[in-house]
Coordinates of C-alpha atoms in Angstrom, one line a residue:
M684 CA -23.7 51.5 6.3
S685 CA -25.2 48.7 7.9
I686 CA -28.4 50.1 9.1
A687 CA -28.6 51.8 5.3
I688 CA -28.7 48.7 4.0
S689 CA -30.7 46.7 6.2
R690 CA -33.9 45.5 5.0
K691 CA -36.8 45.1 7.0
K692 CA -37.3 41.2 5.8
E693 CA -33.9 39.4 4.3
N694 CA -33.4 37.6 2.0
A695 CA -31.4 34.5 3.0
D696 CA -29.6 33.9 -0.6
G697 CA -29.3 37.7 -0.1
Y698 CA -27.7 36.7 3.8
M699 CA -25.5 34.5 2.0
T700 CA -23.8 35.3 -1.5
A701 CA -26.3 39.0 -1.9
G702 CA -27.7 36.9 -5.0
N703 CA -24.5 36.0 -7.3
K704 CA -24.6 39.8 -8.8
I705 CA -22.0 41.9 -6.7
G706 CA -20.6 44.8 -9.0
F707 CA -16.9 45.3 -10.2
G708 CA -15.3 48.0 -7.6
I709 CA -17.1 46.3 -4.3
S710 CA -16.0 42.7 -4.9
A711 CA -12.6 44.0 -6.0
A712 CA -12.4 46.1 -2.8
S713 CA -14.5 42.8 -0.1
M714 CA -11.8 40.0 -1.9
T715 CA -8.4 42.5 -1.1
A716 CA -10.2 43.4 2.2
T717 CA -10.9 39.8 3.0
W718 CA -7.4 38.3 1.8
I719 CA -5.3 41.0 4.1
W720 CA -5.9 40.1 7.1
A721 CA -5.1 41.6 10.9
S722 CA -3.3 38.6 11.3
S723 CA -1.6 39.1 7.9
M724 CA 0.0 42.0 8.8
Y725 CA 1.1 41.5 12.1
A726 CA 2.6 37.7 10.6
S727 CA 4.4 39.5 7.5
A728 CA 5.9 42.2 10.4
T729 CA 7.2 38.6 12.4
S730 CA 8.2 37.5 9.4
G731 CA 10.4 40.6 8.7
Y732 CA 11.6 40.3 12.1
T733 CA 12.5 36.8 12.0
Y734 CA 14.1 36.2 8.6
G735 CA 15.5 39.5 7.6
I736 CA 15.0 41.6 4.3
S737 CA 13.2 38.2 2.7
G738 CA 10.7 37.6 5.2
P739 CA 8.6 39.7 3.8
I740 CA 8.4 39.0 0.7
H741 CA 8.3 35.1 1.1
Y742 CA 5.1 36.0 2.8
G743 CA 3.5 38.6 1.2
L744 CA 4.4 37.9 -2.2
W745 CA 3.7 34.7 -2.3
G746 CA 0.1 35.0 -0.6
A747 CA -0.2 37.6 -3.8
L748 CA 0.7 35.0 -6.2
M749 CA -1.6 32.7 -5.2
I750 CA -4.9 34.6 -5.3
L751 CA -3.9 35.5 -9.3
L752 CA -2.9 31.6 -9.5
I753 CA -6.3 30.3 -8.0
Y754 CA -8.8 32.6 -10.6
P755 CA -8.9 29.7 -13.6
F756 CA -10.2 27.7 -11.7
G757 CA -12.4 30.2 -9.5
R758 CA -13.7 30.1 -13.1
R759 CA -14.7 26.9 -13.6
I760 CA -16.3 26.2 -10.0
R761 CA -18.7 29.2 -10.7
K762 CA -19.6 27.8 -14.6
V763 CA -20.8 24.2 -12.8
A764 CA -22.3 26.1 -9.8
P765 CA -23.1 29.2 -11.0
R766 CA -25.4 30.0 -7.8
A767 CA -24.1 28.0 -5.4
H768 CA -23.4 29.3 -1.9
T769 CA -20.7 27.2 -0.5
M770 CA -17.6 25.2 -1.7
A771 CA -19.2 22.9 0.6
E772 CA -22.6 22.4 -0.6
V773 CA -21.2 21.8 -4.1
M774 CA -19.3 19.1 -2.7
H775 CA -23.1 17.4 -1.7
A776 CA -24.0 18.0 -5.3
R777 CA -21.0 16.4 -6.6
H778 CA -20.0 13.8 -4.0
G779 CA -22.7 13.4 -1.4
R780 CA -23.2 14.2 2.7
S781 CA -20.2 13.2 3.6
S782 CA -18.0 15.2 1.7
Q783 CA -20.2 18.2 2.1
L784 CA -19.9 17.6 6.2
M785 CA -16.1 17.1 5.3
L786 CA -15.7 20.7 3.4
A787 CA -18.0 22.3 6.2
G788 CA -16.2 21.2 9.3
S789 CA -12.4 21.7 8.1
N790 CA -13.9 25.6 6.7
V791 CA -15.5 25.7 10.4
L792 CA -12.5 25.0 12.5
G793 CA -10.7 27.3 9.8
S794 CA -12.5 30.3 9.9
L795 CA -12.7 29.9 13.7
I796 CA -9.4 30.3 13.9
S797 CA -9.4 32.6 11.6
L798 CA -11.6 34.6 13.8
T799 CA -9.4 34.1 17.2
S800 CA -6.3 35.2 15.1
N801 CA -7.8 38.9 14.3
F802 CA -9.5 39.4 18.3
I803 CA -5.6 38.9 19.8
A804 CA -4.3 41.4 16.7
G805 CA -7.3 44.2 17.2
G806 CA -6.7 42.7 21.3
A807 CA -2.7 43.5 21.2
L808 CA -3.7 46.6 19.3
V809 CA -5.8 48.0 22.0
S810 CA -4.0 46.5 24.7
M811 CA -0.9 48.5 23.4
L812 CA -2.3 51.8 22.7
S813 CA -5.3 52.8 25.4
P814 CA -5.8 52.0 29.2
F815 CA -8.1 48.6 28.3
S816 CA -6.4 45.4 28.9
F817 CA -6.2 43.1 26.4
G818 CA -8.9 41.1 27.6
Q819 CA -11.3 44.0 26.6
G820 CA -9.6 44.9 23.8
I821 CA -11.6 41.2 21.9
L822 CA -14.5 42.0 23.6
I823 CA -14.4 45.9 22.2
I824 CA -13.3 44.6 18.8
A825 CA -16.0 40.9 18.5
A826 CA -18.7 43.2 19.3
G827 CA -18.1 46.1 17.2
V828 CA -17.8 43.4 14.1
L829 CA -20.9 41.3 15.0
L830 CA -23.0 44.6 15.9
Y831 CA -22.8 45.4 11.7
T832 CA -22.8 42.0 10.6
L833 CA -25.5 40.5 12.3
W834 CA -28.4 41.7 10.6
S835 CA -27.9 41.5 6.9
G836 CA -25.2 38.9 7.1
F837 CA -22.5 39.0 3.9
R838 CA -24.8 42.1 2.6
A839 CA -23.1 44.5 5.2
S840 CA -20.1 42.1 5.1
V841 CA -18.7 43.2 1.5
L842 CA -20.4 46.7 1.3
T843 CA -18.7 48.1 4.6
D844 CA -15.2 45.8 3.1
F845 CA -15.4 48.9 0.3
A846 CA -15.0 51.2 3.4
Q847 CA -12.9 49.7 5.0
V848 CA -10.1 48.9 2.1
I849 CA -10.4 52.2 0.9
A850 CA -9.4 53.8 4.5
M851 CA -6.6 50.8 5.0
L852 CA -4.9 51.6 2.0
G853 CA -4.6 55.1 2.5
A854 CA -3.3 54.4 6.4
V855 CA -0.7 52.3 4.8
V856 CA 1.1 54.8 2.3
I857 CA 1.3 57.3 5.0
I858 CA 2.4 55.3 7.7
I859 CA 5.4 53.3 6.8
P860 CA 6.8 56.6 5.2
A861 CA 6.1 58.0 8.4
V862 CA 7.6 55.3 10.2
F863 CA 10.8 54.8 7.7
F864 CA 11.4 58.7 8.0
L865 CA 11.1 58.8 11.6
A866 CA 13.1 55.7 12.9
G867 CA 16.5 57.3 11.2
G868 CA 16.2 57.0 6.9
P869 CA 18.4 55.2 5.4
S870 CA 20.9 55.7 8.1
M871 CA 19.0 52.9 10.3
F872 CA 20.0 50.1 7.8
V873 CA 23.9 51.4 8.0
E874 CA 24.0 51.8 11.9
G875 CA 21.8 48.8 12.1
A876 CA 23.0 45.9 10.0
K877 CA 25.2 45.0 12.8
N878 CA 22.4 42.8 14.6
L879 CA 21.2 41.3 11.4
T880 CA 22.6 37.3 11.3
P881 CA 24.5 36.7 7.7
Q882 CA 21.1 34.9 7.1
Q883 CA 18.8 37.7 7.9
G884 CA 21.1 40.2 6.3
D885 CA 20.2 37.5 2.7
F886 CA 18.1 38.7 0.4
F887 CA 18.2 35.2 -0.7
S888 CA 18.1 33.2 2.5
S889 CA 17.7 29.8 2.6
D890 CA 16.1 29.7 6.0
A891 CA 13.8 32.8 5.0
F892 CA 12.8 30.0 2.2
L893 CA 12.5 26.0 3.5
N894 CA 10.5 27.6 7.1
Q895 CA 8.5 30.3 5.7
G896 CA 8.3 31.0 2.1
A897 CA 7.9 27.6 0.5
P898 CA 5.3 26.7 3.8
Y899 CA 4.0 29.6 3.2
I900 CA 3.8 28.8 -0.7
A901 CA 1.6 25.3 0.1
A902 CA -0.4 26.8 3.1
V903 CA -2.2 29.7 1.3
L904 CA -3.0 27.2 -2.3
A905 CA -4.6 25.4 0.4
Y906 CA -6.3 28.7 2.0
A907 CA -7.6 29.9 -2.0
I908 CA -8.7 26.6 -2.3
G909 CA -10.2 25.6 1.3
N910 CA -11.6 28.9 2.6
Q911 CA -15.1 29.3 2.4
T912 CA -14.6 33.3 3.1
I913 CA -12.6 33.5 -1.0
A914 CA -15.4 31.1 -2.4
Q915 CA -18.5 33.0 -0.9
R916 CA -16.8 36.2 -2.7
L917 CA -16.4 33.6 -5.8
F918 CA -20.2 33.0 -5.6
A919 CA -21.6 36.9 -5.2
V920 CA -19.7 38.7 -7.7
R921 CA -20.9 38.5 -11.3
E922 CA -19.1 35.6 -14.0
D923 CA -17.8 38.4 -15.9
L924 CA -16.1 40.1 -13.2
I925 CA -14.2 37.3 -11.7
K926 CA -11.2 37.6 -13.5
R927 CA -10.8 41.6 -13.0
T928 CA -11.5 41.0 -9.3
F929 CA -8.8 38.4 -9.2
V930 CA -6.3 40.1 -11.0
T931 CA -7.0 43.7 -8.9
A932 CA -6.6 41.2 -5.3
T933 CA -3.2 39.9 -6.7
V934 CA -1.9 44.1 -7.1
G935 CA -3.6 45.3 -4.1
Y936 CA -2.5 42.5 -1.3
G937 CA 1.4 42.0 -2.6
A938 CA 2.1 45.8 -1.9
T939 CA 0.1 46.0 0.9
I940 CA 1.2 43.4 2.9
I941 CA 4.6 43.9 1.7
G942 CA 4.9 46.9 2.7
I943 CA 3.6 46.3 6.1
G944 CA 6.5 43.5 6.9
M945 CA 9.3 45.7 6.5
L946 CA 8.2 47.9 9.8
G947 CA 9.1 44.4 10.7
V948 CA 12.7 44.3 9.0
M949 CA 12.9 48.6 10.3
A950 CA 12.3 46.6 13.9
L951 CA 14.9 44.3 13.6
Y952 CA 17.4 47.0 11.7
L953 CA 16.9 49.2 14.9
G954 CA 17.3 46.2 17.4
I955 CA 13.7 46.5 19.2
E956 CA 12.9 43.6 21.7
P957 CA 9.4 42.8 21.1
I958 CA 7.8 43.4 24.4
D959 CA 7.4 40.5 26.5
G960 CA 8.6 38.3 24.3
D961 CA 5.6 38.3 21.5
P962 CA 6.0 39.5 18.3
N963 CA 1.9 40.3 18.2
N964 CA 3.2 42.9 19.9
L965 CA 6.1 44.2 16.9
I966 CA 3.5 46.5 14.8
P967 CA 1.6 48.2 18.0
Q968 CA 4.9 48.3 19.4
I969 CA 6.7 49.9 16.4
A970 CA 3.6 52.6 15.8
A971 CA 3.6 53.5 19.7
T972 CA 7.1 54.5 19.6
F973 CA 7.3 56.4 16.8
L974 CA 3.7 57.8 15.5
G975 CA 2.4 60.9 17.2
P976 CA -1.1 60.9 17.9
V977 CA -2.5 61.9 14.6
L978 CA -0.4 59.2 13.2
L979 CA -1.7 56.8 15.8
C980 CA -4.9 57.8 14.7
L981 CA -4.0 56.7 11.1
F982 CA -2.7 53.0 11.9
F983 CA -5.2 52.6 13.9
I984 CA -7.7 53.0 11.2
M985 CA -5.5 50.4 9.2
I986 CA -5.2 47.2 11.1
I987 CA -8.8 48.2 12.4
G988 CA -10.5 48.1 9.0
S989 CA -7.3 44.6 8.3
L990 CA -9.2 42.7 11.5
A991 CA -12.6 44.3 10.5
S992 CA -13.1 43.5 7.3
T993 CA -11.8 39.9 7.9
A994 CA -13.8 38.8 10.8
D995 CA -17.0 39.7 9.5
S996 CA -15.9 37.9 6.1
D997 CA -15.4 34.7 8.7
L998 CA -18.4 35.4 10.6
A999 CA -20.3 35.4 7.2
A1000 CA -19.1 32.4 5.5
L1001 CA -19.8 30.1 9.0
S1002 CA -23.3 31.4 9.3
S1003 CA -23.7 30.5 5.4
I1004 CA -22.3 27.3 6.4
M1005 CA -24.6 26.3 9.4
M1006 CA -27.8 27.7 6.8
A1007 CA -27.0 26.0 4.1
D1008 CA -24.7 22.9 4.3
V1009 CA -25.9 21.7 8.1
Y1010 CA -29.9 22.9 8.4
G1011 CA -30.6 23.5 4.6
Q1012 CA -29.3 20.0 3.1
N1013 CA -28.6 17.8 6.3
I1014 CA -31.9 19.1 8.6
A1015 CA -34.5 20.2 7.2
G1016 CA -33.8 19.0 3.5
T1017 CA -33.5 21.2 0.6
K1018 CA -37.2 21.1 -0.3
N1019 CA -38.3 21.7 3.5
A1020 CA -35.8 24.8 4.2
N1021 CA -37.6 27.8 6.0
P1022 CA -35.7 30.4 4.2
Q1023 CA -36.7 32.2 7.8
T1024 CA -35.3 29.8 9.7
M1025 CA -32.2 29.6 8.1
L1026 CA -32.2 32.9 8.4
L1027 CA -32.1 33.5 12.6
V1028 CA -29.4 29.8 12.0
G1029 CA -27.3 32.2 10.6
R1030 CA -27.6 35.2 13.1
I1031 CA -26.9 32.5 16.3
T1032 CA -24.7 30.6 14.3
M1033 CA -22.7 34.4 14.3
I1034 CA -23.1 35.2 18.1
V1035 CA -22.4 31.8 19.3
A1036 CA -19.6 32.3 17.2
T1037 CA -18.4 35.6 18.2
G1038 CA -18.6 34.0 21.6
A1039 CA -16.4 30.9 21.3
A1040 CA -13.7 32.8 19.1
L1041 CA -13.1 35.6 22.2
F1042 CA -12.8 32.4 24.8
F1043 CA -10.0 30.7 22.4
A1044 CA -8.3 34.3 21.8
S1045 CA -8.0 34.8 25.4
G1046 CA -5.0 32.5 25.2
Q1047 CA -2.8 35.0 23.1
M1048 CA -1.6 32.2 20.7
N1049 CA 0.8 32.8 18.3
I1050 CA -1.0 34.8 15.2
L1051 CA 1.7 33.1 12.5
D1052 CA 1.7 29.5 13.5
L1053 CA -2.3 29.2 14.0
L1054 CA -1.9 30.4 9.9
V1055 CA 0.1 27.8 8.7
F1056 CA -1.0 25.0 11.0
V1057 CA -4.8 26.0 9.4
G1058 CA -2.8 26.0 5.7
A1059 CA -1.3 22.8 5.9
L1060 CA -4.8 21.0 7.2
W1061 CA -6.7 23.0 4.1
G1062 CA -3.7 21.1 1.7
A1063 CA -5.5 17.9 2.8
L1064 CA -8.6 19.2 1.0
V1065 CA -6.5 20.6 -2.5
F1066 CA -6.5 17.6 -4.9
P1067 CA -9.9 16.0 -4.4
V1068 CA -11.7 18.9 -4.5
I1069 CA -9.9 20.3 -7.4
A1070 CA -9.4 16.8 -9.4
S1071 CA -14.1 17.3 -8.4
F1072 CA -14.9 19.9 -10.5
Y1073 CA -12.2 18.3 -13.7
W1074 CA -12.5 14.5 -13.3
K1075 CA -15.5 12.8 -13.6
K1076 CA -14.0 9.7 -12.3
V1077 CA -13.7 10.9 -8.7
T1078 CA -16.3 9.0 -5.7
N1079 CA -16.9 10.2 -2.8
L1080 CA -15.2 7.2 -1.6
A1081 CA -12.0 8.5 -2.7
F1082 CA -12.1 11.9 -1.8
S1083 CA -12.7 11.1 1.9
A1084 CA -10.6 8.2 2.3
S1085 CA -8.5 10.7 0.7
V1086 CA -8.7 13.7 2.9
L1087 CA -9.3 11.1 6.2
T1088 CA -5.7 9.6 5.2
A1089 CA -3.6 13.1 4.6
L1090 CA -5.1 14.4 7.9
A1091 CA -3.7 11.1 10.1
V1092 CA 0.1 11.7 8.5
F1093 CA 0.0 15.4 8.7
I1094 CA -1.0 16.1 12.1
P1095 CA 1.8 13.7 13.7
V1096 CA 4.3 14.9 10.8
R1097 CA 3.6 18.4 11.5
F1098 CA 3.8 18.0 15.5
E1099 CA 6.4 16.0 15.2
W1100 CA 5.1 12.4 17.3
F1101 CA 7.6 10.3 16.5
S1102 CA 11.0 10.3 15.1
M1103 CA 12.2 11.3 11.7
A1104 CA 16.2 9.5 11.9
G1105 CA 16.6 6.9 9.6
A1106 CA 14.5 5.2 6.5
T1107 CA 11.1 6.7 8.6
G1108 CA 12.8 10.4 7.4
I1109 CA 13.2 9.1 3.9
I1110 CA 10.5 7.6 3.0
F1111 CA 8.7 11.4 4.2
D1112 CA 11.3 13.3 2.3
V1113 CA 10.0 11.0 -0.7
L1114 CA 6.4 11.6 -0.4
S1115 CA 7.5 15.7 0.6
V1116 CA 8.8 15.6 -2.9
I1117 CA 6.2 14.0 -4.1
G1118 CA 4.0 16.7 -2.8
I1119 CA 6.4 19.7 -4.2
G1120 CA 5.5 18.2 -7.7
I1121 CA 1.8 17.9 -6.7
V1122 CA 2.0 22.3 -5.7
L1123 CA 3.7 23.1 -8.8
G1124 CA 1.2 20.3 -10.9
L1125 CA -1.4 21.9 -9.7
M1126 CA -0.5 25.9 -9.9
A1127 CA -0.1 25.0 -13.6
F1128 CA -2.4 23.2 -14.6
G1129 CA -5.0 25.8 -14.3
F1130 CA -3.9 28.5 -16.8
F1131 CA -2.0 25.6 -19.1
G1132 CA -4.0 22.3 -18.7
K1133 CA -3.5 18.8 -17.4
R1134 CA -0.1 17.7 -19.9
V1135 CA 2.1 21.0 -18.8
A1136 CA 1.2 20.0 -15.5
L1137 CA 1.9 16.4 -15.8
I1138 CA 5.6 17.8 -17.2
V1139 CA 5.7 20.1 -14.9
A1140 CA 5.1 17.9 -11.8
G1141 CA 7.6 15.7 -13.2
V1142 CA 10.7 17.7 -13.6
A1143 CA 9.8 19.3 -10.6
I1144 CA 10.4 16.3 -8.5
V1145 CA 13.5 15.4 -10.6
A1146 CA 14.9 18.3 -10.0
S1147 CA 13.9 18.3 -6.3
A1148 CA 15.1 15.3 -4.7
P1149 CA 18.9 14.8 -4.7
F1150 CA 18.2 18.3 -3.0
A1151 CA 15.3 17.5 -0.5
I1152 CA 15.6 13.5 0.1
G1153 CA 18.0 13.7 3.7
F1154 CA 17.1 16.7 5.4
L1155 CA 13.4 18.1 4.8
H1156 CA 12.5 16.2 7.4
D1157 CA 14.3 18.1 9.4
Y1158 CA 11.1 21.9 8.8
A1159 CA 8.4 19.5 10.5
V1160 CA 5.9 22.6 9.1
L1161 CA 6.8 22.4 5.2
S1162 CA 7.1 18.5 5.4
G1163 CA 3.7 18.5 6.7
S1164 CA 2.2 20.4 4.3
L1165 CA 3.5 18.7 1.5
V1166 CA 2.8 15.2 3.1
A1167 CA -0.6 16.3 3.0
Y1168 CA -0.7 17.0 -0.7
S1169 CA 1.5 14.2 -1.7
V1170 CA -1.1 11.6 0.2
S1171 CA -4.2 12.4 -0.5
T1172 CA -3.5 12.6 -4.2
I1173 CA -1.8 9.3 -3.7
V1174 CA -5.2 8.4 -2.0
C1175 CA -7.4 9.8 -4.5
T1176 CA -6.0 9.0 -7.8
A1177 CA -5.2 5.5 -7.0
L1178 CA -9.0 4.9 -5.7
S1179 CA -10.5 6.9 -8.8
F1180 CA -8.6 5.3 -11.2
R1181 CA -11.2 2.1 -9.7
S1182 CA -13.7 3.7 -10.4
K1183 CA -16.6 3.3 -13.3
M1184 CA -18.1 6.6 -12.6
N1185 CA -18.6 9.0 -15.4
F1186 CA -19.9 12.2 -13.4
D1187 CA -21.9 14.4 -15.6
F1188 CA -21.0 17.9 -14.5
D1189 CA -24.8 19.7 -15.5
L1190 CA -26.5 17.9 -12.2
I1191 CA -24.1 20.3 -10.2
K1192 CA -25.5 23.2 -11.7
Q1193 CA -29.5 21.9 -11.1
R1194 CA -28.6 20.1 -7.4
T1195 CA -27.4 23.8 -6.4
G1196 CA -29.9 27.4 -6.8
D1197 CA -32.1 29.7 -4.4
F1198 CA -33.4 28.8 -1.2
D1199 CA -35.7 31.3 -0.6
T1200 CA -37.9 32.0 -3.9
E1201 CA -39.6 35.3 -2.6
N1202 CA -37.2 37.6 -4.4
P1203 CA -39.3 38.7 -7.7
E1204 CA -36.5 38.2 -9.8
D1205 CA -35.9 34.0 -8.7
A1206 CA -39.6 33.4 -9.1
L1207 CA -39.9 34.5 -12.5
L1208 CA -36.3 32.0 -13.3
D1209 CA -38.1 29.2 -11.4
T1210 CA -41.2 29.2 -14.2
V1211 CA -38.8 29.1 -17.3
T1212 CA -36.1 26.3 -15.8
P1213 CA -38.7 23.7 -14.1
T1214 CA -37.5 21.4 -11.9
S1215 CA -36.5 18.1 -13.4
S1216 CA -37.9 14.9 -12.1
A1217 CA -36.0 12.7 -13.5
D1218 CA -32.5 12.9 -11.2
N1219 CA -32.1 10.0 -9.3
T1220 CA -28.3 10.0 -9.7
T1221 CA -26.9 7.9 -6.0
D1222 CA -23.3 8.7 -5.9
S1223 CA -20.9 5.8 -5.5
D1224 CA -21.8 5.5 -1.9
D1225 CA -24.9 4.9 -2.6
E1226 CA -26.2 7.9 -0.9
S1227 CA -29.3 9.4 -2.5
A1228 CA -27.4 12.7 -4.6
D1229 CA -29.8 16.1 -3.8
Q1230 CA -32.9 16.3 -5.2
A1231 CA -32.7 19.4 -8.7
R1232 CA -34.8 22.7 -6.3
R1233 CA -34.7 24.7 -9.4

């Protein structure tokens, strides 16, 4: 497919967003495939194995709903920046260089961790089902993904996603029922019930909610807002198809990930211990135990399809950030950026990123821990990013200071660097309760506006305070995520209230656009959308804003 769609001379904008006019079928398949990581499959099974029957629900359901909940934000972002390439590029147009580099840096870190986790998933699969070692497995997977993505970038990523998601979902429909009946069918749940603790057997388990569900609600909202792989598809799909794309991806992701998580639940009922105590081995171990050669091939396709679709998205996202945000706006400058040099930068980025992910993957870190950490890290960005698209008073200083402050608080809380005994724990519990209100308020804001969002946030804070203050700090993952939300929101709001900025959102449309205008359609558009030279607006930190390119 990559050879068939490749062009002798690639277009720099096509390499990043495929011309902003992808249709419904390709966009919905690509969004679904990107959201379904191999890591998500492994993590959902780990959740089912760890927390019992409610584990996959707390992993898959919230992730699916988050896709739906970010849809209104996606429409707003696309409306103010219809031809942007990255979210960081939009932040440059909105605020200036420091906000852009902050968002770009977090995306580079997140995509690199995502790439690493997918290589780990692939290496575990290859080592379990073939004579190759884990190290050889991650090398094979990395080389395969890089090979088909390197030349055509994002266009290769979205078009291969379509084939991958068809193969992947077809395999899921067959694999899960097959394992269920080959492992004993309904009698498995009767005979294996003794292997479960009371919490693992409870559909409304508080352990599952506090350790898995609640942190994941906070994490996936951050994923959806901060992740360049999602933003890239948002900028690529035709604007009138955004709603249908997000709804389809919601259904596809939820059904697939909850279903795969049930493999972990079955392993729990059957009393299976993960090989070497590593939960990353659970899914391939179950497949190797119960499936014959034909179904094993289907299983292999399912996992390879899921990890390849996300890994190629990460490579495309990393290359776009380096092309548009680093080279295009901070090295060459938007007026002097050479499209062919941009393409070279993008391809070199893919090679370097693959090498770096291979290095980190050799450490075989826990995939679920990686995902939750990145999601919580992005939590510091959610409110400043969303507010920047709606509130005219948000400044570059407010954005940067709020994110840095939130990260400075989040990291020691997440890794428990100090004692939470006494008043310290109470203070962070109060911040966490405020974070609960902010997460729920942001969810309501997208659909119902500011007034309903404030009511939802207020009710959530008042209702959760009596139950959460005093013990929430015992759950470091959840507490760290919520503190990141609350601190960034408080700082951003406090600094923005003081500002006199009255930002004109139409400037973002003027300041973002195509780098490569050799496409005849773009050249024609330039003749009817002249560049404005009157835009001399400066940012809140007196940094010169990007001049209009179109």
